Tab-separated table of C-alpha atoms in Angstrom:
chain	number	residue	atom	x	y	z
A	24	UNK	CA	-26.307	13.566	-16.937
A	25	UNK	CA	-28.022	14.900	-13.328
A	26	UNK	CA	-25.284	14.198	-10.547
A	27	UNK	CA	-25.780	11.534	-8.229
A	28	UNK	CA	-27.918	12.574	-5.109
A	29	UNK	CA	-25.119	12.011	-2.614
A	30	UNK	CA	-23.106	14.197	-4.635
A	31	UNK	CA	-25.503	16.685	-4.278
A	32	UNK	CA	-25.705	15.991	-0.537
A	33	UNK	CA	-22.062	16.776	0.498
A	34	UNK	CA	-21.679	19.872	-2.067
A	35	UNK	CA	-24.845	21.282	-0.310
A	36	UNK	CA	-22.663	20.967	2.970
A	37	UNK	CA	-19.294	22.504	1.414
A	38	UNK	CA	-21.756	25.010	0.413
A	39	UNK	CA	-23.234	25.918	3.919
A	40	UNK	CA	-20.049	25.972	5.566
A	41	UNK	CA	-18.459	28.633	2.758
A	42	UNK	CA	-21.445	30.290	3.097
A	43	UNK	CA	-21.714	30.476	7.089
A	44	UNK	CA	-17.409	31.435	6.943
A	45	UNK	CA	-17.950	34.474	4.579
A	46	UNK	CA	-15.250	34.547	2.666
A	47	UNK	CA	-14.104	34.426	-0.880
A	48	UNK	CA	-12.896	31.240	-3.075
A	49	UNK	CA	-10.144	32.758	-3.245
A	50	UNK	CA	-8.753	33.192	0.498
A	51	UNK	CA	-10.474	30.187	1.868
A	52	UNK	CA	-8.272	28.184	-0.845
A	53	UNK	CA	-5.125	29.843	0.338
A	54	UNK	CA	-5.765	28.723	4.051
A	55	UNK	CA	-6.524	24.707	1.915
A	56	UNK	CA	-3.846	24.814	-0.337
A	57	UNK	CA	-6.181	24.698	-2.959
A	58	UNK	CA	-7.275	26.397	-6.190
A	59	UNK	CA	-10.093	28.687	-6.006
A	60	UNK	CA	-11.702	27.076	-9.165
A	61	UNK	CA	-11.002	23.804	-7.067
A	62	UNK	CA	-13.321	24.846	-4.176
A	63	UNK	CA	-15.742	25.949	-6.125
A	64	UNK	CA	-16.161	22.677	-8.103
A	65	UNK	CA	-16.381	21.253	-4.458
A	66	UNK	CA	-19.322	23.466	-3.571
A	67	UNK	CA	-21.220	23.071	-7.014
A	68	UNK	CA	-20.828	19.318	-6.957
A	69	UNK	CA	-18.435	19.171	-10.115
A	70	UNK	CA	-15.618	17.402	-7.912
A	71	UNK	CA	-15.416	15.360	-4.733
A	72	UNK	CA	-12.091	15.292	-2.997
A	73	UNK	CA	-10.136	12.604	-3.114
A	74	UNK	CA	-9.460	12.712	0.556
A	75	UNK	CA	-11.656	13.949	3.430
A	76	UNK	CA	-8.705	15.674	4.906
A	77	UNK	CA	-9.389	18.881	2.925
A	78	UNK	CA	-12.573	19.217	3.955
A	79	UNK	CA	-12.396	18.637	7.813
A	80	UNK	CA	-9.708	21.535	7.448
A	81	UNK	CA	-12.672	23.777	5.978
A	82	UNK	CA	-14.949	22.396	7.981
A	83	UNK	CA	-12.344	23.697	11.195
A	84	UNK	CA	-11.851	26.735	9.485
A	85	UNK	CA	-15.375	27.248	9.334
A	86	UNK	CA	-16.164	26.822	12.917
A	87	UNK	CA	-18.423	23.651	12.116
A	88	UNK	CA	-18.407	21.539	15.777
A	89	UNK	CA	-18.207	17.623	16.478
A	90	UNK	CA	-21.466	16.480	15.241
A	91	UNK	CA	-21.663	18.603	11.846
A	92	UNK	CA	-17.881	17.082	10.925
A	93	UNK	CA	-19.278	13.545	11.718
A	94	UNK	CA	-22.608	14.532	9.370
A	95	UNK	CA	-19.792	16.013	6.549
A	96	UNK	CA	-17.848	12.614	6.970
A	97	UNK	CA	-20.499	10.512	6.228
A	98	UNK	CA	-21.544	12.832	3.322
A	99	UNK	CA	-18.362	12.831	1.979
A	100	UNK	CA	-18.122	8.606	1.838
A	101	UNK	CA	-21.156	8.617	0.250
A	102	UNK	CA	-20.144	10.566	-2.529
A	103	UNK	CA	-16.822	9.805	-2.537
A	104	UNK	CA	-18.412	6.314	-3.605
A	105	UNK	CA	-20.616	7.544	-6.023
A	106	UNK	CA	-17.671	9.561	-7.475
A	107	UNK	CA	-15.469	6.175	-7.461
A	108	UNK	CA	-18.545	3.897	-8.884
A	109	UNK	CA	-18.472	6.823	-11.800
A	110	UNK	CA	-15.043	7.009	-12.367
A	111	UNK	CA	-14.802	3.119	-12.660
A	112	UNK	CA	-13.904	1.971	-16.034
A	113	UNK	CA	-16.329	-0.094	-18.286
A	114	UNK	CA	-14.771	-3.452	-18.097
A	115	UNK	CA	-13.325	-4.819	-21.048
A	116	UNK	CA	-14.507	-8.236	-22.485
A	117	UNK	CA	-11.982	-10.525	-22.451
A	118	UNK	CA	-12.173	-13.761	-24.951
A	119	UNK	CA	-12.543	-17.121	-23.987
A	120	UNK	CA	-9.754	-19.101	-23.436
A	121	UNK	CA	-9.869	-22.546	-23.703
A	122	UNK	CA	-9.474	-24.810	-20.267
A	123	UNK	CA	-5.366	-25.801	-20.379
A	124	UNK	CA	-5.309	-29.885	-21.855
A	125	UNK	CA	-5.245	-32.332	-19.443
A	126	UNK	CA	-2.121	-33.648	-21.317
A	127	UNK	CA	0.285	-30.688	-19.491
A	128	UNK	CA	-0.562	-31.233	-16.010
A	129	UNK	CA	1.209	-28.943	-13.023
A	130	UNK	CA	4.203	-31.518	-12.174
A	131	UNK	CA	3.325	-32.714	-8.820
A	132	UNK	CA	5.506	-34.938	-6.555
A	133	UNK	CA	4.406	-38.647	-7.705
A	134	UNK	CA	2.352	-40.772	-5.277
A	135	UNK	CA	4.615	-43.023	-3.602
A	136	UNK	CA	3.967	-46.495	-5.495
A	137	UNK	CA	3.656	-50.061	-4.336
A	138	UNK	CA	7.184	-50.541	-5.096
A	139	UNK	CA	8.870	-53.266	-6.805
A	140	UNK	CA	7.700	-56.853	-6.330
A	141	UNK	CA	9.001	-59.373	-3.749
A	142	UNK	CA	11.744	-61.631	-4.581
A	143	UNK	CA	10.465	-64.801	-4.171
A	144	UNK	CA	14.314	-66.356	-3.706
A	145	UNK	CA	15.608	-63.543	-1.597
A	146	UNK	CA	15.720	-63.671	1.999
A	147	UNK	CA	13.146	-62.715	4.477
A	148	UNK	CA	14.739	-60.213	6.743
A	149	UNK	CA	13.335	-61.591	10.272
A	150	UNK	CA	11.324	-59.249	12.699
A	151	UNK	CA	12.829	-57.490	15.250
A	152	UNK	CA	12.124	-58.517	18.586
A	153	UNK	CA	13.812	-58.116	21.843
A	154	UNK	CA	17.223	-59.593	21.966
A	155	UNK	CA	17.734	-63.187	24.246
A	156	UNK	CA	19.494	-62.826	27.501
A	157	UNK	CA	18.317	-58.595	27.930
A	158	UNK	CA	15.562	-58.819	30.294
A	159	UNK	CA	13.244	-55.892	30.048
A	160	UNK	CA	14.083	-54.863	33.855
A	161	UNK	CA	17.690	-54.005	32.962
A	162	UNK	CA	15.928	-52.190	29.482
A	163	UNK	CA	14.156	-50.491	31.503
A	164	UNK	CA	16.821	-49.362	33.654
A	165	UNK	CA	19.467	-48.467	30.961
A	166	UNK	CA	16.904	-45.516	29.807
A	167	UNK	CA	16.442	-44.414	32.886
A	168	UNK	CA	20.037	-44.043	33.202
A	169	UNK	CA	20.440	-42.432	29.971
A	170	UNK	CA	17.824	-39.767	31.122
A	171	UNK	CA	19.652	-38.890	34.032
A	172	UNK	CA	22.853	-38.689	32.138
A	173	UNK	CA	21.525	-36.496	29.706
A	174	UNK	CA	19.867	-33.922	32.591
A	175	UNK	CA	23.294	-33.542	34.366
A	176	UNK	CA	24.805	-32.877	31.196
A	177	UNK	CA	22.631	-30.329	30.299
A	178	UNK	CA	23.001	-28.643	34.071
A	179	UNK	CA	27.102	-28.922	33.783
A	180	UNK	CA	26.785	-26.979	30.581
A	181	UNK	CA	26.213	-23.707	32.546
A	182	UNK	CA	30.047	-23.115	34.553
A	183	UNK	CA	27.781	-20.547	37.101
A	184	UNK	CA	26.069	-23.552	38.336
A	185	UNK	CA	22.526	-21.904	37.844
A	186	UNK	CA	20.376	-22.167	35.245
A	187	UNK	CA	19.513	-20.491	32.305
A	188	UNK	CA	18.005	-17.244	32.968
A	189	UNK	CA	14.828	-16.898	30.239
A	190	UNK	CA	15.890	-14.438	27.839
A	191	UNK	CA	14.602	-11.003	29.484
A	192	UNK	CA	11.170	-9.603	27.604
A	193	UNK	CA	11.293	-6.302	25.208
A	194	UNK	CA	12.567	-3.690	26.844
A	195	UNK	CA	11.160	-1.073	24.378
A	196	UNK	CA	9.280	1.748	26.811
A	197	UNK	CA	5.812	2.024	26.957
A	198	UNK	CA	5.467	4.590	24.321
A	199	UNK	CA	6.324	2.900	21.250
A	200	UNK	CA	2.894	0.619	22.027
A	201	UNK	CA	0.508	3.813	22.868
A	202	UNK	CA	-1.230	5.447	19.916
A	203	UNK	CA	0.587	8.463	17.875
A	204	UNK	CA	-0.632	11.570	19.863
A	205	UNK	CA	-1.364	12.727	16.348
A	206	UNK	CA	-3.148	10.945	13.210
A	207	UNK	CA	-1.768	11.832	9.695
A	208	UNK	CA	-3.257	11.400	5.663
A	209	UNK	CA	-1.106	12.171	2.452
A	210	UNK	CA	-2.665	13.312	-0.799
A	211	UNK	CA	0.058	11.661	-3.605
A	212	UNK	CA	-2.376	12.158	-6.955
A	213	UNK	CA	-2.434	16.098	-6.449
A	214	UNK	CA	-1.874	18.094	-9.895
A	215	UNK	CA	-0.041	21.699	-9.755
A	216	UNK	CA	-3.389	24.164	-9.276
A	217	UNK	CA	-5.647	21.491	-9.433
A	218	UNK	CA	-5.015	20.894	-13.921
A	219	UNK	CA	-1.092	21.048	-14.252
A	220	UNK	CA	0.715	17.367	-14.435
A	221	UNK	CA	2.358	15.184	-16.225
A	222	UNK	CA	2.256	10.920	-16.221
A	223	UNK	CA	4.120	8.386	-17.431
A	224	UNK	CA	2.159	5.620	-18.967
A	225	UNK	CA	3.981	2.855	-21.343
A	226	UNK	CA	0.753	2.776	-23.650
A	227	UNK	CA	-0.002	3.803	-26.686
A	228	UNK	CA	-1.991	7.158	-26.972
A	229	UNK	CA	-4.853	5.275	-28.528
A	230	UNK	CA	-4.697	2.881	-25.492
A	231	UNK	CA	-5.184	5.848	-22.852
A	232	UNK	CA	-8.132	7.382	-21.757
A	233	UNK	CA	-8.692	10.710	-21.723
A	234	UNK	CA	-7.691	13.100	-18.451
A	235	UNK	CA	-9.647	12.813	-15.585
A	236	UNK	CA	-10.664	15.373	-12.835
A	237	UNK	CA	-8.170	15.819	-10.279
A	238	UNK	CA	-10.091	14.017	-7.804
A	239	UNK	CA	-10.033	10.699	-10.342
A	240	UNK	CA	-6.721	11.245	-10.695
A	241	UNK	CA	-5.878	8.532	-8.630
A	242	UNK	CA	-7.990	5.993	-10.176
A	243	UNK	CA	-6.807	6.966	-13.537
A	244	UNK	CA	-3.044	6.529	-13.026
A	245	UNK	CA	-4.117	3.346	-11.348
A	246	UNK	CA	-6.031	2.223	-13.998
A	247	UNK	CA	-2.488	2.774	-16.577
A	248	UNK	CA	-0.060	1.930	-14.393
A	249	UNK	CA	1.416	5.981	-14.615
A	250	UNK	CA	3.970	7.460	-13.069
A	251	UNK	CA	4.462	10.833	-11.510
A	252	UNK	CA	6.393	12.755	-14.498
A	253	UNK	CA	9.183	15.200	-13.392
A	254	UNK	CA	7.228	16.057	-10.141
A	255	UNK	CA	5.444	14.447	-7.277
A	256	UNK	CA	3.320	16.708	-5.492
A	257	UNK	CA	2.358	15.046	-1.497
A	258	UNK	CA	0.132	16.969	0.848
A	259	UNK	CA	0.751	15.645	4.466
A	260	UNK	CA	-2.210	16.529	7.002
A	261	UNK	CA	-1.184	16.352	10.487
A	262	UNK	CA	-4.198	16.701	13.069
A	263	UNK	CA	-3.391	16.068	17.333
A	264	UNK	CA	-5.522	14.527	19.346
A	265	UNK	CA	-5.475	16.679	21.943
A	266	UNK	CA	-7.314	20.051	22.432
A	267	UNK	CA	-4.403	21.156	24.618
A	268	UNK	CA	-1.893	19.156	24.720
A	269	UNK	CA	0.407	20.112	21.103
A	270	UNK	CA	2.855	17.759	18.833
A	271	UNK	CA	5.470	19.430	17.735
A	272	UNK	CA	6.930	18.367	14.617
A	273	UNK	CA	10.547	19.447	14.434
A	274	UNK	CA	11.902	18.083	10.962
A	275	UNK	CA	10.779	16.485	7.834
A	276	UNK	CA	13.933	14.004	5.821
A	277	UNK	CA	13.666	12.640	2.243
A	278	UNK	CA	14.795	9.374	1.510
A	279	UNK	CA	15.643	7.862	-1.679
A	280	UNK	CA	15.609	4.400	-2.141
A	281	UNK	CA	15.993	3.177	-5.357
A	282	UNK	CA	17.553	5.270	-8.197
A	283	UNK	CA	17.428	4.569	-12.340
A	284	UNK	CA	17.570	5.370	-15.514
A	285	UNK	CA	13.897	7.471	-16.383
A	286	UNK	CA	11.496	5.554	-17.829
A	287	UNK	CA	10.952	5.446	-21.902
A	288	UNK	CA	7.534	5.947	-21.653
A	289	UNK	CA	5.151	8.229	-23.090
A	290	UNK	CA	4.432	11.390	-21.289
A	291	UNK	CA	0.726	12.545	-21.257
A	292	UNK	CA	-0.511	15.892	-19.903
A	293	UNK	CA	-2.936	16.305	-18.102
A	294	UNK	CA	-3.249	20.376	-17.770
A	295	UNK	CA	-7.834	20.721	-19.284
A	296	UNK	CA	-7.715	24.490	-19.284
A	297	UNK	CA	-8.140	25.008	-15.667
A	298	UNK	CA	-6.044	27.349	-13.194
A	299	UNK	CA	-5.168	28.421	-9.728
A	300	UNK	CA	-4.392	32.057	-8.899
A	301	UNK	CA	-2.914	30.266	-5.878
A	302	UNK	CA	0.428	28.964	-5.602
A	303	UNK	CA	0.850	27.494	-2.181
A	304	UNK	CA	3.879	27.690	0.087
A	305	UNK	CA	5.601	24.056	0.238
A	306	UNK	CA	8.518	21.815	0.705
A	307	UNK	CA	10.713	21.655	-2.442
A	308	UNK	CA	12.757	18.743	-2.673
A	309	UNK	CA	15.373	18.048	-5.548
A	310	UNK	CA	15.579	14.403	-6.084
A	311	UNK	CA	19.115	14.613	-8.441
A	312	UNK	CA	21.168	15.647	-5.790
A	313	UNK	CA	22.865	13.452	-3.272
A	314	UNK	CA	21.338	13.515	-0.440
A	315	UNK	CA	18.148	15.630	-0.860
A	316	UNK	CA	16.351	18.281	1.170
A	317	UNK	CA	12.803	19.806	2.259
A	318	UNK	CA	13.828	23.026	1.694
A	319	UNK	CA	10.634	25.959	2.232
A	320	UNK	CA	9.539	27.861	-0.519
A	321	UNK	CA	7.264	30.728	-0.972
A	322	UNK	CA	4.029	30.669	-2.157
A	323	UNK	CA	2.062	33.042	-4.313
A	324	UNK	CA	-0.835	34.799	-4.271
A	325	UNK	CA	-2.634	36.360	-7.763
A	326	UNK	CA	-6.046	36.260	-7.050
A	327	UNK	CA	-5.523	40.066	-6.518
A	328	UNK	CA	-5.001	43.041	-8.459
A	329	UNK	CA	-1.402	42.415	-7.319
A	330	UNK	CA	0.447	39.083	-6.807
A	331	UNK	CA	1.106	38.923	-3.319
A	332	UNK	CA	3.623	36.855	-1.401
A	333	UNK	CA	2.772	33.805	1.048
A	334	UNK	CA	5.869	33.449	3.107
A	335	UNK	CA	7.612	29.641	4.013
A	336	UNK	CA	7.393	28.448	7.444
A	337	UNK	CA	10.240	26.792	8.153
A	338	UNK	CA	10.103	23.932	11.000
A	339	UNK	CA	8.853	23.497	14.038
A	340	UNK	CA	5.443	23.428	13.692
A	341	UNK	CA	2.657	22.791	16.683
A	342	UNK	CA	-0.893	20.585	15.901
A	343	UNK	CA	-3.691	20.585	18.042
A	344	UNK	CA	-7.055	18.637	17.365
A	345	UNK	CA	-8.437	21.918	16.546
A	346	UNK	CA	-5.473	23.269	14.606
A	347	UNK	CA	-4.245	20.921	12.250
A	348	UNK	CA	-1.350	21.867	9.906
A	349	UNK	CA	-0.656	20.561	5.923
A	350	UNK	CA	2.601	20.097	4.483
A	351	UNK	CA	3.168	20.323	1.212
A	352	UNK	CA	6.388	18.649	-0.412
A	353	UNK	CA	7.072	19.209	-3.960
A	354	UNK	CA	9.734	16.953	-5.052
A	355	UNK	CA	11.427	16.840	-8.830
A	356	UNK	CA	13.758	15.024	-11.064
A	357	UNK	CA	14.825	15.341	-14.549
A	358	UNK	CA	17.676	12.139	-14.817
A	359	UNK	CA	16.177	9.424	-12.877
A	360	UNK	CA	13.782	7.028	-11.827
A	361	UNK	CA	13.175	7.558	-8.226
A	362	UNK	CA	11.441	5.888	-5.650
A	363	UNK	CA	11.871	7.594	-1.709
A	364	UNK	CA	9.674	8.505	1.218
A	365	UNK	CA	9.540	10.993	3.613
A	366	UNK	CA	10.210	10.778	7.448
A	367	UNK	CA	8.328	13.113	9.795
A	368	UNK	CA	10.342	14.242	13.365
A	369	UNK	CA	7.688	14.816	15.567
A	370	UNK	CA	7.444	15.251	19.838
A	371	UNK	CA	4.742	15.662	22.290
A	372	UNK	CA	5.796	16.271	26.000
A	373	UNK	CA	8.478	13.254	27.239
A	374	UNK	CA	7.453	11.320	23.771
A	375	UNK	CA	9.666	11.813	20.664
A	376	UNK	CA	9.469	9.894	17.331
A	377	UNK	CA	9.863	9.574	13.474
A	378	UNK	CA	6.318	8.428	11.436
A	379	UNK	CA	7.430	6.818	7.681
A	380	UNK	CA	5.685	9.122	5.102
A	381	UNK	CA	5.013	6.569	1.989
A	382	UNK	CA	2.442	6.078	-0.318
A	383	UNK	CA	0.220	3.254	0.979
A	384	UNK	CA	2.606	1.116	2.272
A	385	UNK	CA	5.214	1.559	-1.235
A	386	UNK	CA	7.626	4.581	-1.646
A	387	UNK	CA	6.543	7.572	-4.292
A	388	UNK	CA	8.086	7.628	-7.512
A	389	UNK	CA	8.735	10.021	-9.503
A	390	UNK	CA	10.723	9.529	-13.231
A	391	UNK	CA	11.948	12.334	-15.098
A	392	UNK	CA	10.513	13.106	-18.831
A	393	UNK	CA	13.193	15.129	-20.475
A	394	UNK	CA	13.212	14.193	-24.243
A	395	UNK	CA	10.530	11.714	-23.998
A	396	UNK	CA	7.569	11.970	-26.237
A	397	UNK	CA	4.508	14.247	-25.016
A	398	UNK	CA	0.765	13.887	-25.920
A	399	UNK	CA	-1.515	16.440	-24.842
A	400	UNK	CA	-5.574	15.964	-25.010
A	401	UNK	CA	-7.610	17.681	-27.894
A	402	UNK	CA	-10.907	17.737	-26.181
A	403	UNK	CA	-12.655	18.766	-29.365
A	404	UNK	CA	-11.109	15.629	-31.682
A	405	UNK	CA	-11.263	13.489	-28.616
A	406	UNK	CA	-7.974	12.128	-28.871
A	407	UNK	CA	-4.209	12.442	-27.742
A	408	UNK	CA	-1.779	15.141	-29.762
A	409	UNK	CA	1.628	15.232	-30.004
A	410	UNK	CA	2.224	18.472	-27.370
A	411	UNK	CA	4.570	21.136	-28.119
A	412	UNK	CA	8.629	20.484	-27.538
A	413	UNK	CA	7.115	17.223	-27.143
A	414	UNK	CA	10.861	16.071	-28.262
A	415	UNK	CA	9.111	13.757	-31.390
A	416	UNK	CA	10.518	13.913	-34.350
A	417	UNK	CA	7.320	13.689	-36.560
């Protein structure tokens, strides 16, 4: 089936960029945190990133100015929308139901009645009218008297003699209304060299479809309602706004929320044959102990004829417009359900603050899949297969 043309479009620009940079698949996906074999499905149009984060980097790395990362933009929401209109699911007929019977109306509060008829034998109660002997002058005067009364009291109430002072406006400084001097964008649906993850999904295997790409990985576990299994992988890209002026960001805190048992749903791999020579430094976080950490790891490089180290970087770190940094924070579990979020330290001259990492508004979750059953996909069959040490029984 031919790709759709603004598909074409934006690979064509990934294309020129690698092209105008010089180098290899191989380092450029180092400096991205990406697989090699996951750049190169950007430039031949296979894959679209799920994020345009990745490639403003490349586009930075690649010396592209102002106007050619507003032209890549706009490519990339093109085909970012062809890539979403493709990965859409058919949608599934759905019988006819029947309107609910009149006969089990929603309860609603009765309409007050006419009430119950007049007694033709019981007495009229007479109207109300101004009581004989109270001229309305002296009426008129009693309330004026009882407005009075009621002012004083409410000026005694205060001992000082003064009144009320109106309660004193926010006193919160100026900054916490400016702008961040920094925007940030997380990447939650990322798989382990661009093929390697697992999901939870309480379906059936016949009920699930089969693995996306990574870049419709997002819509996919949407689409099931899946879970991160055993690891959640979250890329954080940090960008200042200022050509010279730099945010430092000094720390980065995991917080967990909510912990439970792991789910007792299926587990489904999603690892198509695919691979990454590239292991990228990152944040490891270990989401069974107490109170966990970001710790740094190292990273690896085996694109080579030898593996090569990529050393951590521990905090602080320093962002520019023009030199944007990505963190990534790979956090695990093997005995619970966990839901947490991440809080970013960050400062920039007299300004200091903490941004809420989450995942759209909701904390990540992650659920551990020791001893639950594991499918993996038989492309050739076209189906789900129980996966080795799948812990099944039959």
């Amino acid at each position: 089936m031919p790709r759709d043309a603004a598909v074409e479009e934006f690979a064509g620009l990934v294309r020129a960029l690698k092209a105008r940079d010089g180098r290899s698949y191989e380092a450029l996906g180092r400096r991205l945190s990406v697989s090699a074999s996951t750049l190169h499905r950007y430039c031949s149009g296979a894959a679209v990133p799920e994020e345009f984060a990745v490639v403003d980097r490349l586009a930075l790395l690649c010396g592209a100015d102002e106007e050619e990362r507003r032209a890549l933009e706009a490519a990339w929401t093109e085909a970012d929308r062809a890539r979403r209109r493709a990965a859409s699911p058919a949608p599934t007929p759905v019988p006819a139901v029947s309107a609910a019977p009149e006969s089990n109306p929603e309860p609603f509060a009765p309409e007050p009645g006419p009430g119950p008829a007049a007694d033709p034998t019981a007495p009229v109660a007479p109207r109300a009218r101004p009581r004989r002997g109270a001229p309305a002058p002296l009426l008129v005067a009693g309330a004026v008297a009882l407005v009075v009364l009621a002012l004083a009291a409410a000026l005694l109430g205060h001992p000082t003699g003064t009144a009320s002072a109106p309660a004193p406006a926010s006193t919160a400084p100026e900054r916490t209304a400016a702008p961040l001097p920094f925007t940030w964008s997380i990447g939650s649906q990322l798989w382990e060299g661009g093929c390697g993850h697992t999901y939870l999904v309480d379906r059936a295997p016949r009920a699930v479809a089969p693995p996306p790409v990574a870049a419709d990985a997002g819509a996919w576990a949407a689409t099931h309602g899946a879970v991160h299994g055993g690891e959640t992988l979250v890329r954080i890209t940090v960008q200042g706004r200022s050509p010279s002026d730099a945010v430092v960001l000094h720390a980065l805190h995991v917080r967990v929320v909510d912990r439970a048992a792991p789910l007792p749903w299926n587990a489904y791999r999603m690892d198509n044959g695919c691979g990454g020579a590239v292991t990228p430094r990152h944040f490891a976080v270990d989401l069974d102990r107490p109170r966990p950490l970001a710790r740094p790891v190292d990273g690896l490089d085996a694109s080579g004829a030898e593996v090569r180290k990529i050393p951590a970087v521990s905090f602080p770190y320093k962002v520019t417009s023009s030199d944007p940094e990505e963190l990534l924070v790979s956090a695990r579990t093997a005995g619970c359900d966990c839901r947490w979020y991440l809080e970013l330290e960050w400062s920039a001259g007299s300004r200091t603050g903490t941004v809420r990492i989450t995942d759209g508004g909701k904390p990540f979750r992650t659920s551990g899949t020791k001893g639950r059953p594991a499918y993996m996909h038989d492309s050739a069959e076209g189906r789900w297969i129980t996966a080795p040490n799948s812990g099944q029984t039959g």
